[in-house]
CSV table of C-alpha atoms in Angstrom, one decimal:
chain,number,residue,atom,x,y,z
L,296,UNK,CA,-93.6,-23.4,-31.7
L,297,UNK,CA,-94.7,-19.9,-32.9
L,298,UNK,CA,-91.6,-18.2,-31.4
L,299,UNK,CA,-89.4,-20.9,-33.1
L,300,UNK,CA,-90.5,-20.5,-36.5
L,301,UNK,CA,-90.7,-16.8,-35.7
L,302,UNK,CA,-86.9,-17.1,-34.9
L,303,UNK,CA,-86.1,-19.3,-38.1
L,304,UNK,CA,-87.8,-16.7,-40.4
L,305,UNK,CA,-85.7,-13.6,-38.4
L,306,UNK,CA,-82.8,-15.9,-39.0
L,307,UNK,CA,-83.0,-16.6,-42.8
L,308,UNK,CA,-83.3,-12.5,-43.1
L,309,UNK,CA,-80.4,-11.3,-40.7
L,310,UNK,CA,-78.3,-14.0,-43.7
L,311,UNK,CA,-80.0,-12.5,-46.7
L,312,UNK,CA,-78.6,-9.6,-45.2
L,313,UNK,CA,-75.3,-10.5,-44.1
L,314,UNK,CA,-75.1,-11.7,-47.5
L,315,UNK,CA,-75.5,-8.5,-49.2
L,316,UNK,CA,-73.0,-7.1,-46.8
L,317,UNK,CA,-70.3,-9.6,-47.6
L,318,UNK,CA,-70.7,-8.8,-51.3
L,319,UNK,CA,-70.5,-5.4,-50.7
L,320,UNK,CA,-66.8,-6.1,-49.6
L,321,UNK,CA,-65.8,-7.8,-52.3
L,322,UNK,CA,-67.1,-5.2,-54.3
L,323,UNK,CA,-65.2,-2.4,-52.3
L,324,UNK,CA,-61.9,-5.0,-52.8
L,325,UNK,CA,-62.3,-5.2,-56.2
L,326,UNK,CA,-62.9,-1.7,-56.7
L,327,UNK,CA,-59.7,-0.9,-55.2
L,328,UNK,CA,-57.8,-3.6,-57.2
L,329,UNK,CA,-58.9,-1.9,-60.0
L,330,UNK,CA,-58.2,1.7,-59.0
L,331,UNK,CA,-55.0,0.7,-57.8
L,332,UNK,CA,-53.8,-1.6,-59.9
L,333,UNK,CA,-55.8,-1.4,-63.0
L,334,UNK,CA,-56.6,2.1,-63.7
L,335,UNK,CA,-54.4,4.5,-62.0
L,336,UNK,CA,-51.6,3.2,-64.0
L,337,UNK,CA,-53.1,3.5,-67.6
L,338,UNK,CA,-53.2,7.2,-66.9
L,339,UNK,CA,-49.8,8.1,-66.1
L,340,UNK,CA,-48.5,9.6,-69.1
L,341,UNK,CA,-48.9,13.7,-70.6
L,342,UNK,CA,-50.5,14.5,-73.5
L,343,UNK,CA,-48.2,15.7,-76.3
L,344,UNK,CA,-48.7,20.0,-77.8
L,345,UNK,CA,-50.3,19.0,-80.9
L,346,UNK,CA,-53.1,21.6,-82.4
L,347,UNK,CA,-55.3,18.3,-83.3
L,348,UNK,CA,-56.5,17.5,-79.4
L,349,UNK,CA,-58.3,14.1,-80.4
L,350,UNK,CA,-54.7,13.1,-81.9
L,351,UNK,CA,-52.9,14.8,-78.6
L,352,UNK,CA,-54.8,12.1,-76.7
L,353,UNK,CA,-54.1,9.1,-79.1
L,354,UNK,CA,-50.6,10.2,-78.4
L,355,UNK,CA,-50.7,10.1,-74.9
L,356,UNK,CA,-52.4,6.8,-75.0
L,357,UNK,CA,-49.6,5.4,-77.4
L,358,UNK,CA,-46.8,6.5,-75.2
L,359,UNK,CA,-48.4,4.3,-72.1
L,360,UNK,CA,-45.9,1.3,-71.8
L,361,UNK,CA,-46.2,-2.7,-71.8
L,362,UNK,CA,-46.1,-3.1,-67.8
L,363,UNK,CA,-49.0,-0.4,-67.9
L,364,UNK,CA,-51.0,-1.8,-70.4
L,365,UNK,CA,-50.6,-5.3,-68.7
L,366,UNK,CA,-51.7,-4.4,-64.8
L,367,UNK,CA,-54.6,-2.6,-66.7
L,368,UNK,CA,-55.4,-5.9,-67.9
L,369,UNK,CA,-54.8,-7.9,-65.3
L,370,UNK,CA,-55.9,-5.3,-62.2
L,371,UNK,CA,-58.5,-4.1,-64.0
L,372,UNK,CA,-60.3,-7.6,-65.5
L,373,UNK,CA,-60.4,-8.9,-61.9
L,374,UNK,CA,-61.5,-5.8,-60.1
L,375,UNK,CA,-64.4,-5.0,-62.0
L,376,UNK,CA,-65.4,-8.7,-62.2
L,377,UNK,CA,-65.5,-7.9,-58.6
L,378,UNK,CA,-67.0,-4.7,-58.5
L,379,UNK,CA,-70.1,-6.9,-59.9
L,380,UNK,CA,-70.4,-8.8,-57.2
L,381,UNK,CA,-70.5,-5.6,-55.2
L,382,UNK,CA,-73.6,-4.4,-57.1
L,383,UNK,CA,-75.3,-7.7,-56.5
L,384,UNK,CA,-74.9,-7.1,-52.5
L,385,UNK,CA,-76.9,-3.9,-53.3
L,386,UNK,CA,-79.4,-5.6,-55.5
L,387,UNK,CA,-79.7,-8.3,-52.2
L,388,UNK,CA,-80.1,-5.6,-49.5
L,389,UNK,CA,-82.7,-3.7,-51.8
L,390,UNK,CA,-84.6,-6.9,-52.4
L,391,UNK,CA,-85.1,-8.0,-48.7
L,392,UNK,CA,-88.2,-5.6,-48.9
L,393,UNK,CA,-90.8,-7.4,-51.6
L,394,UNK,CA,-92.0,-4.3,-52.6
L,395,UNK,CA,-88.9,-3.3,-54.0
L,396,UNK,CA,-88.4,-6.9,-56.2
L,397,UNK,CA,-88.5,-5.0,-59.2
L,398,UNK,CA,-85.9,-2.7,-58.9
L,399,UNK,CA,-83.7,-4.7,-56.9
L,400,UNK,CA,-84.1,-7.2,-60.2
L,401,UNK,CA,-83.3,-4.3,-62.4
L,402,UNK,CA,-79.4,-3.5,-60.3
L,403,UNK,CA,-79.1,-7.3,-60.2
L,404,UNK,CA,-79.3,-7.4,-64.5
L,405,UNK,CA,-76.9,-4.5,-64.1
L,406,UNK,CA,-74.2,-6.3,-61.6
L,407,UNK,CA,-74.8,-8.9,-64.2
L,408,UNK,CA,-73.7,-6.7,-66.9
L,409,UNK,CA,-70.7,-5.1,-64.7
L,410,UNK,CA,-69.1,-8.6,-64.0
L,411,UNK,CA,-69.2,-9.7,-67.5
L,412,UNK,CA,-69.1,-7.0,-69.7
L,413,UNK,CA,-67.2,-4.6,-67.7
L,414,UNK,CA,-64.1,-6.7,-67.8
L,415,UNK,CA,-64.2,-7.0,-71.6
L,416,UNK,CA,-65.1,-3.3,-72.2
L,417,UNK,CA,-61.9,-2.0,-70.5
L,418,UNK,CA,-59.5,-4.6,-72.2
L,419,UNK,CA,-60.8,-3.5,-75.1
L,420,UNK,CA,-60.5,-0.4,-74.4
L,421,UNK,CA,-56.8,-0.9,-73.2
L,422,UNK,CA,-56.5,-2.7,-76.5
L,423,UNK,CA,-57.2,0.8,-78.2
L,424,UNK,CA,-54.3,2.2,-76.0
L,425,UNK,CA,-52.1,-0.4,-77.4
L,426,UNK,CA,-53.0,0.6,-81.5
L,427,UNK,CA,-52.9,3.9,-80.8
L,428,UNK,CA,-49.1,3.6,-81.1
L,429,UNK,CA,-49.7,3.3,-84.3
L,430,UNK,CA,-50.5,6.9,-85.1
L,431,UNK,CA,-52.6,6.1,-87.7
L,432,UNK,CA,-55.7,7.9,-86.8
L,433,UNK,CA,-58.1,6.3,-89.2
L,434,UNK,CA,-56.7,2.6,-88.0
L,435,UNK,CA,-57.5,3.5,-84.4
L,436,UNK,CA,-61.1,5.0,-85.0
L,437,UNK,CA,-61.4,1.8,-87.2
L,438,UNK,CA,-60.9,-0.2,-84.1
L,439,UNK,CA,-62.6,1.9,-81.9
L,440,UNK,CA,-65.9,1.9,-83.9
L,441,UNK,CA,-65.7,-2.1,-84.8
L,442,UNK,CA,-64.6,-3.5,-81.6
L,443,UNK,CA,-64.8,-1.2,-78.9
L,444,UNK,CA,-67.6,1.0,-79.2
L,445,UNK,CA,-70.4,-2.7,-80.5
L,446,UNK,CA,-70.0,-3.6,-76.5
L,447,UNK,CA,-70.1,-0.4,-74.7
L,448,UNK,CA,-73.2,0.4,-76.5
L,449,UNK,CA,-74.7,-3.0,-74.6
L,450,UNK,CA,-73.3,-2.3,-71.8
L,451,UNK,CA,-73.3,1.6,-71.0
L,452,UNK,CA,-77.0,1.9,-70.9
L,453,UNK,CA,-77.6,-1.2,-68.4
L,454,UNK,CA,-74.6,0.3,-66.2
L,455,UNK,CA,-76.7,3.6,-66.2
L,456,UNK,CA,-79.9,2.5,-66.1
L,457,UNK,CA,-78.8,0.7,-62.3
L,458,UNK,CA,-77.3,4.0,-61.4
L,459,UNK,CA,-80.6,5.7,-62.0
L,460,UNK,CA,-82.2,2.9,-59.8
L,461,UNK,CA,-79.8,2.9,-57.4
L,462,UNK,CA,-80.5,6.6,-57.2
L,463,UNK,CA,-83.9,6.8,-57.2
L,464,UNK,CA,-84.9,3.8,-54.3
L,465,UNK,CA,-82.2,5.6,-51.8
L,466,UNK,CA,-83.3,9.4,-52.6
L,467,UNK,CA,-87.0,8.2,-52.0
L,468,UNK,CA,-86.1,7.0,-48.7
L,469,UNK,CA,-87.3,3.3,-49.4
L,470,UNK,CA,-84.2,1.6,-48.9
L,471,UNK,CA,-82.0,0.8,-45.5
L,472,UNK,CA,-79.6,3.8,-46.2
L,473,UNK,CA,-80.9,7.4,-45.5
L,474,UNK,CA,-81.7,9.7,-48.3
L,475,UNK,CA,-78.5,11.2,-48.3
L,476,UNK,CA,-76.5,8.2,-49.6
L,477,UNK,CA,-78.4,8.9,-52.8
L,478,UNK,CA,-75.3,10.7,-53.5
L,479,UNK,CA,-73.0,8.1,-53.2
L,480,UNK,CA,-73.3,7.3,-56.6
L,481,UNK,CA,-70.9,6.1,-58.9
L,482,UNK,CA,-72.5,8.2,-61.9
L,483,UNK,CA,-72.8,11.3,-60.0
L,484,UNK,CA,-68.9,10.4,-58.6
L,485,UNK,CA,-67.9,9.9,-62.5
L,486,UNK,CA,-69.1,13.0,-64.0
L,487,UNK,CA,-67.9,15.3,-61.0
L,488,UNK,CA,-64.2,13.4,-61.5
L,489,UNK,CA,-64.9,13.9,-65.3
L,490,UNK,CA,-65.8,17.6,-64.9
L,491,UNK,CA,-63.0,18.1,-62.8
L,492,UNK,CA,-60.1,16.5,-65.0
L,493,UNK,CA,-61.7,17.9,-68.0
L,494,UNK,CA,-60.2,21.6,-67.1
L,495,UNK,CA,-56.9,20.1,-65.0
L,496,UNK,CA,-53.2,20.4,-66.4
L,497,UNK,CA,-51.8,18.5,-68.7
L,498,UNK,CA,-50.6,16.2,-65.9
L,499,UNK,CA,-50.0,12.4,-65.3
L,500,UNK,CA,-52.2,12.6,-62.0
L,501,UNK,CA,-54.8,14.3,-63.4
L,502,UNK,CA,-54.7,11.8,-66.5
L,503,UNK,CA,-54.5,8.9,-63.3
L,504,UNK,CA,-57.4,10.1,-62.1
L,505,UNK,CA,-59.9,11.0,-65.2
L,506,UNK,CA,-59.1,7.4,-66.0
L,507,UNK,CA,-59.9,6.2,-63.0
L,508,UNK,CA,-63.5,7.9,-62.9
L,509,UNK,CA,-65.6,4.7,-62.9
L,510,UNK,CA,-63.5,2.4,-60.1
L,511,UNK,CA,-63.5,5.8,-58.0
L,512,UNK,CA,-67.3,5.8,-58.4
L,513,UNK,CA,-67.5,2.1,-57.3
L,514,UNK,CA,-65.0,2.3,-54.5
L,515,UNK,CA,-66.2,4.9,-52.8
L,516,UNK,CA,-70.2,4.0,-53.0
L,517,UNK,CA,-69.6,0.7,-51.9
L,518,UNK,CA,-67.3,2.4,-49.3
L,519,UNK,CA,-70.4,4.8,-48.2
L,520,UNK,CA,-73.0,2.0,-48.4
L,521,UNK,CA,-71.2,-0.4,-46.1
L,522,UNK,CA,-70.6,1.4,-43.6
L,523,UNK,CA,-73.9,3.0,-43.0
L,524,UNK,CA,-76.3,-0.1,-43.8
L,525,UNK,CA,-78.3,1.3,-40.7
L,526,UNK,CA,-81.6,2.9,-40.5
L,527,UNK,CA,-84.1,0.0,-41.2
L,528,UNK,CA,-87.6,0.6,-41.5
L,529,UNK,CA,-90.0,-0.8,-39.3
């Protein structure tokens, strides 16, 4: 009797787990999606020689086209809805262990946030793209404070605040993954793609990929974390 309700609780674990792991995969779908289809594409376009930078890049974002502008919506809306899901997988796997309840609550709050207010941050943000055609700089810094910049102030802090979790449990080696993964992190991922573009040619691939910083950070985490969700402790 013992050994079956020893094999019942092993059981409801090993799916808790599994679980976690199938989330993960969406997570790692939808990040592509939204590389691939959602992100990449928004970033194909050059920057125009003007003196006044911030307008060279309200340019650039004018001159992205309709089919652009819609696969960012479309790609992009149901990639990082996924991408939340992904984060959940990691709040699942981090929770098996009740002493870490309370962080794992604080990535699940954050793959919350990701699902629902990621989607609606980067339409919004596309939705900037589309009035900067206008080339009236005060009209798109009108709609950039008022209805772009309300949301991402919700939302940017949560998003970071389960980095810095996810960052801290792996680093202090009490999580499945080994110590190392700590750097798997879409943050850390963002700011090197960030650093990197920030001093690359005025080139549509480099534009690609500084605008794909965030689903690059997502895929390739997810990527790192599923593959290596090894090393339990005892």
């Amino acid at each position: 009797m013992e050994n079956k309700q020893y094999y019942w609780h092993w059981d409801g674990l090993m799916n808790k787990d599994t679980d976690g792991k199938k989330l993960l995969l969406i997570g790692l779908i939808g990040a592509i999606i939204t590389v691939i289809g959602g992100e990449l594409p928004l970033g194909w376009y050059t920057n125009p020689d003007l003196p006044d930078r911030v307008m060279a890049q309200f340019e650039g974002y004018g001159s992205v086209s309709d089919l652009q502008l819609a696969l960012g919506v479309f790609f992009g809306g149901i990639g990082i809805a996924l991408q939340g899901l992904g984060y959940e997988g990691i709040s699942k796997i981090i929770g098996t262990d009740s002493k870490l309840r309370h962080p794992s609550k604080i990535i699940h709050i954050g793959a919350l946030a990701c699902g629902s207010l990621g989607p609606l941050v980067h339409i919004l943000a596309i939705a900037m793209m589309y009035v900067c055609r206008s080339g009236n700089q005060k009209e798109i810094m009108r709609f950039a404070g008022f209805m772009v910049a309300p949301i991402t102030i919700v939302f940017m802090p949560v998003y970071m605040a389960m980095m810095v979790v996810m960052f801290v449990m792996i680093i202090s080696g009490k999580t499945v993954w080994s110590k190392g993964y700590a750097f798997a992190n879409p943050m850390i991922i963002m700011m090197v793609v960030n650093a990197v573009t920030f001093f690359g040619p005025n080139l549509p691939v480099v534009h690609s990929i500084q605008m794909a910083n965030m689903g690059l950070g997502s895929l390739i985490t997810f990527a790192c974390l599923i593959t290596k969700n090894a090393k339990c402790k005892a």
